[in-house]
Amino acid sequence: MTWSAFPAVFAVSAGLWGAAVAGVYLARLKPRAEIMGHLFFWAGMAVLTIFILGLWGSLDRPPMRTLGETRLWYGFFMPLIGYLTWRRWKLSWVLAYSILMAVVFLGINVLNPDVHDRALMPALQSVWFVPHVIVYIFAYALLAVSAIVAVKALYEGRRGQFRVKTITLADNMVYIGFAFLTLGLIFGAIWGKEAWGHYWNWDPKEVWALLTWIVYLAYIHIRAHRPDLVRPAMWTLAAAFVVLMVCWFGVNYLPSAQGSIHTY
Amino acid sequence: MESKTNGENNLRKKKRKPVWVFPWGYPEAFLIMAAVLLVGFAMEWVTPGDGLSAPAWPWNGVIGAALILGALILQLALPKNPVVRWLSQVPASMGAIAAVTLSVLLMGLFLQGQPSGISWIDRLGLTRMATSWPFLLSISWFLFVLAMTTVRRSIPLRGRNIGFLLNHLGLWIVIAGGILGSGDLQRVTMTLSDGQTVWYGTDRDGRTVELPLALELQRFHMEEYPPKMGMLDHDTGSLIIRGEQDLVEVERGRTGYMSGWNYEILRFFSESARIDDRFEPIHDIGAAPAAQIRAVHAERGDTVVGWITCGSFNMRHQFLELEEGRAMAMTVPQSKRYMSLARLYTQSGDNRMIDIEVNHPYSAEGWKLYQFSYDDRFGKWSPISIIEAVRDPWLPVVYTGFIMMLLGAVYLFWLGKDIGTELTQKTDGEDWNPGATDGQVALDSPPGSTETSGPAGTSGSTETSGQAAGTRQETEVS
């Protein structure tokens, strides 16, 4: 399966997910509609999964190299995290938002297909490639949800009262997301040692990955030290996602990134 | 006495606490952060140079030991000193985190490694932040505060602090080991050519470094992906690529359509030479891939048959002209893998054949040997192979820190389930500034353990609450 099948895959998955969200909201009126939510959600995931596996096969390499390919994984993990959040904390809006984000990111791939290249340069042929990228994209997807949660918390604060449930969710997302960010950073360092001779080369992508890590570190410390300072913490969390996006794709456009080993 | 302290704090809560009056909090932390950066840039300005480097063994070891011992002595001798206490708490940490963030942010914004040509930017060290004074001072301040915090929490050692220690001590070990270890890091390149034995390398400053090993190149080997072909637009000089059908791998028998033409690849040789107006397979230095194409215009039906090649260092490339401004062209193949087959001689008398491939370095005599480069003018026919030899005696230290941080991350993941609930219990209630805010919430402690302990459990509850009130008040100032 190649990228030429993607517009169809996108349409089917997005449609199924949309039906899933409808089912979830309908379940508030008719509890039996919840089963629709589960069924349509997993059907949409299955279609996307089959596409990713097919693409992996046709490329003869993990589809994790180009930005378009990482968006694909992002679109895979976002709904999954939204679904788990919904199951765990009964927050249907998180599912709806994460599916919306996934559809936006996958939609970029439909509108703006890069020329997808089969070739995988020797430095990327490593056992660390898959864990490094998967762990990072999973962290990005979680932290994206945390940013949405932060915005919701700020909105609630403006309306009068912060809701404990919302802030709790932000903290949970950040702790798990930060753990994955740390794994990604260290896997990358170990891989760097094998491929480029050193675990840290101050490559622009590394610099921004470090910045991203530090901003979430700051959030964790603000929360742990002063749980009562909700508003600054939530602003930090929302801003942290901006740094994350610079790291993910913005860095390619910065003057400092000329000659980066991470720009493909 | 204690109640008086509290009372004073509560009174002062109405007014601003003057800066530099104990207990310190965020304003002091950010003033020190600013001072660290300003002093750093001032030193950079008055001592122009090519950048700083860590001292080599034993001085880097001495500095590392001094940092640890300094933190230990301060915490053991003066545990109640307000500055020592402040250095072990979140406000000081946030100041140090901010200092590092700002200097790393500058690194992320300015192109590093080459002078910008703008004199003040270069003189402030903005184009080589990693070796500049502001970065060195920021990271030293960060390491000192982190050491103070970590030591404080380790006395006495408690099982419930395991997550905290894995993360904080692990990070300290990684950063200290990385920065101090860079003083002993050696990276040299060895340029190998067929049949010559090389026992030295050249470092980045052009100095020759003798190695305890020697390499004799037997063969440089490269595998390539098949070349690709596309439609060249003579006006722009680049390929017309609208989708994946416009840049395809060359393989015999492939048919397709691009930019108005249907094509078929009649023949393909991955290594060939030009003989008159055709190509024949040949395995020799400088052989290049070539393909014979038949192209038929989709509407007009006119047919063109001919050869394309991307050429090599001793063979000219060739397009297939189809119509005005349009030609079929082949791209230079990308490398799939490359490696050096070499004989290794060591001082201890070893003599064996090894291969060094990208992502598969070879370790010998405390050095790691990496396939680094080759002469890209010749591609797979490169007569030389460049090997990078790296010696990093501090690597086990840094990896120990990595392992601790990995375990710490697993701990955070496990904690992630409950931490939010626990933290928000403190936010929940009628008052959004609950007095229970502990000046030192046990970050990373297991659920249920954060509510009481002051720094490392050494302080009594009254001290803690007095301090907490002070901290809260200062934060409002900031």
Short mmCIF file of N, CA and C in Angstrom, two decimals, chain B residues 418-476:
data_model
loop_
_atom_site.label_atom_id
_atom_site.label_comp_id
_atom_site.label_asym_id
_atom_site.label_seq_id
_atom_site.Cartn_x
_atom_site.Cartn_y
_atom_site.Cartn_z
N ASP B 418 -1.53 9.00 39.40
CA ASP B 418 -2.14 9.53 40.62
C ASP B 418 -1.70 10.94 40.98
N ILE B 419 -0.61 11.41 40.37
CA ILE B 419 -0.03 12.65 40.87
C ILE B 419 -1.02 13.80 40.79
N GLY B 420 -1.77 13.84 39.67
CA GLY B 420 -2.68 14.96 39.49
C GLY B 420 -3.69 15.01 40.62
N THR B 421 -4.25 13.84 40.94
CA THR B 421 -5.24 13.78 42.01
C THR B 421 -4.64 14.32 43.29
N GLU B 422 -3.41 13.88 43.54
CA GLU B 422 -2.78 14.26 44.79
C GLU B 422 -2.49 15.75 44.85
N LEU B 423 -1.99 16.27 43.74
CA LEU B 423 -1.67 17.70 43.72
C LEU B 423 -2.93 18.54 43.82
N THR B 424 -3.98 18.10 43.14
CA THR B 424 -5.17 18.94 43.13
C THR B 424 -5.94 18.85 44.43
N GLN B 425 -5.63 17.81 45.23
CA GLN B 425 -6.25 17.81 46.55
C GLN B 425 -5.84 19.08 47.30
N LYS B 426 -4.65 19.55 46.96
CA LYS B 426 -4.18 20.77 47.60
C LYS B 426 -4.85 22.00 47.02
N THR B 427 -5.28 21.89 45.76
CA THR B 427 -5.91 23.06 45.15
C THR B 427 -7.40 23.09 45.44
N ASP B 428 -7.92 21.93 45.78
CA ASP B 428 -9.36 21.83 45.98
C ASP B 428 -9.73 22.48 47.31
N GLY B 429 -10.87 23.06 47.38
CA GLY B 429 -11.31 23.63 48.64
C GLY B 429 -11.81 25.04 48.44
N GLU B 430 -12.21 25.65 49.54
CA GLU B 430 -12.80 26.97 49.40
C GLU B 430 -11.72 27.99 49.05
N ASP B 431 -10.53 27.78 49.64
CA ASP B 431 -9.49 28.79 49.50
C ASP B 431 -8.50 28.34 48.44
N TRP B 432 -8.23 29.19 47.46
CA TRP B 432 -7.28 28.81 46.42
C TRP B 432 -5.84 29.02 46.83
N ASN B 433 -5.63 29.60 48.00
CA ASN B 433 -4.27 29.72 48.54
C ASN B 433 -4.22 29.02 49.88
N PRO B 434 -4.36 27.70 49.88
CA PRO B 434 -4.44 27.01 51.16
C PRO B 434 -3.15 27.17 51.95
N GLY B 435 -3.29 27.38 53.23
CA GLY B 435 -2.12 27.57 54.08
C GLY B 435 -1.27 26.33 54.18
N ALA B 436 -1.80 25.21 53.73
CA ALA B 436 -1.06 23.96 53.87
C ALA B 436 0.08 23.86 52.87
N THR B 437 0.22 24.83 52.00
CA THR B 437 1.28 24.74 51.01
C THR B 437 2.62 24.60 51.71
N ASP B 438 3.23 23.51 51.44
CA ASP B 438 4.48 23.19 52.09
C ASP B 438 5.60 23.79 51.25
N GLY B 439 6.53 24.47 51.89
CA GLY B 439 7.62 25.09 51.15
C GLY B 439 8.39 24.08 50.32
N GLN B 440 8.26 22.84 50.65
CA GLN B 440 9.07 21.81 49.99
C GLN B 440 8.18 20.60 49.76
N VAL B 441 7.27 20.72 48.85
CA VAL B 441 6.45 19.55 48.55
C VAL B 441 7.37 18.48 47.99
N ALA B 442 7.19 17.27 48.47
CA ALA B 442 8.11 16.21 48.07
C ALA B 442 7.85 15.80 46.64
N LEU B 443 8.49 16.49 45.73
CA LEU B 443 8.34 16.18 44.32
C LEU B 443 8.79 14.75 44.08
N ASP B 444 8.02 14.05 43.33
CA ASP B 444 8.34 12.66 42.95
C ASP B 444 8.19 11.69 44.10
N SER B 445 7.70 12.12 45.22
CA SER B 445 7.51 11.15 46.28
C SER B 445 6.28 10.33 46.00
N PRO B 446 6.26 9.14 46.53
CA PRO B 446 5.09 8.30 46.30
C PRO B 446 3.85 8.97 46.88
N PRO B 447 2.71 8.65 46.32
CA PRO B 447 1.48 9.24 46.79
C PRO B 447 1.35 9.07 48.30
N GLY B 448 0.83 10.09 48.91
CA GLY B 448 0.56 9.97 50.34
C GLY B 448 1.70 10.40 51.21
N SER B 449 2.82 10.79 50.61
CA SER B 449 3.95 11.11 51.47
C SER B 449 4.34 12.58 51.40
N THR B 450 3.61 13.35 50.62
CA THR B 450 4.09 14.70 50.38
C THR B 450 3.67 15.71 51.43
N GLU B 451 2.71 15.35 52.25
CA GLU B 451 2.09 16.42 52.99
C GLU B 451 2.93 17.00 54.12
N THR B 452 3.82 16.21 54.69
CA THR B 452 4.49 16.74 55.87
C THR B 452 5.91 17.19 55.67
N SER B 453 6.72 16.37 55.08
CA SER B 453 8.15 16.54 55.29
C SER B 453 8.67 17.86 54.74
N GLY B 454 9.48 18.50 55.51
CA GLY B 454 10.22 19.66 55.04
C GLY B 454 11.43 19.12 54.31
N PRO B 455 12.41 19.95 54.10
CA PRO B 455 13.60 19.50 53.41
C PRO B 455 14.21 18.26 54.08
N ALA B 456 14.21 17.19 53.35
CA ALA B 456 14.81 15.94 53.79
C ALA B 456 14.33 15.52 55.17
N GLY B 457 13.18 16.02 55.53
CA GLY B 457 12.61 15.61 56.81
C GLY B 457 13.38 16.13 58.01
N THR B 458 14.24 17.10 57.80
CA THR B 458 15.06 17.56 58.92
C THR B 458 14.36 18.63 59.73
N SER B 459 13.50 19.36 59.08
CA SER B 459 12.96 20.51 59.78
C SER B 459 11.67 20.17 60.51
N GLY B 460 11.43 20.87 61.55
CA GLY B 460 10.20 20.68 62.29
C GLY B 460 9.05 21.34 61.56
N SER B 461 7.86 21.02 61.96
CA SER B 461 6.71 21.49 61.20
C SER B 461 6.56 23.00 61.30
N THR B 462 6.92 23.58 62.43
CA THR B 462 6.74 25.02 62.55
C THR B 462 7.66 25.76 61.60
N GLU B 463 8.88 25.29 61.52
CA GLU B 463 9.82 25.93 60.60
C GLU B 463 9.27 25.86 59.18
N THR B 464 8.77 24.70 58.87
CA THR B 464 8.28 24.50 57.51
C THR B 464 7.16 25.47 57.20
N SER B 465 6.24 25.59 58.14
CA SER B 465 5.11 26.43 57.79
C SER B 465 5.51 27.90 57.74
N GLY B 466 6.45 28.29 58.61
CA GLY B 466 6.92 29.67 58.54
C GLY B 466 7.53 29.95 57.19
N GLN B 467 8.33 29.00 56.77
CA GLN B 467 8.99 29.16 55.51
C GLN B 467 8.01 29.13 54.35
N ALA B 468 7.02 28.28 54.51
CA ALA B 468 6.05 28.17 53.43
C ALA B 468 5.33 29.49 53.26
N ALA B 469 4.98 30.10 54.39
CA ALA B 469 4.28 31.37 54.29
C ALA B 469 5.16 32.37 53.56
N GLY B 470 6.45 32.36 53.92
CA GLY B 470 7.36 33.29 53.27
C GLY B 470 7.42 33.04 51.78
N THR B 471 7.51 31.77 51.40
CA THR B 471 7.63 31.45 49.99
C THR B 471 6.41 31.90 49.22
N ARG B 472 5.27 31.64 49.82
CA ARG B 472 4.04 31.97 49.13
C ARG B 472 3.97 33.48 48.86
N GLN B 473 4.34 34.20 49.91
CA GLN B 473 4.27 35.64 49.82
C GLN B 473 5.21 36.17 48.73
N GLU B 474 6.41 35.58 48.69
CA GLU B 474 7.36 36.06 47.68
C GLU B 474 6.86 35.78 46.28
N THR B 475 6.21 34.64 46.14
CA THR B 475 5.75 34.30 44.81
C THR B 475 4.72 35.29 44.32
N GLU B 476 3.93 35.76 45.27
CA GLU B 476 2.94 36.75 44.86
C GLU B 476 3.63 38.03 44.39
#
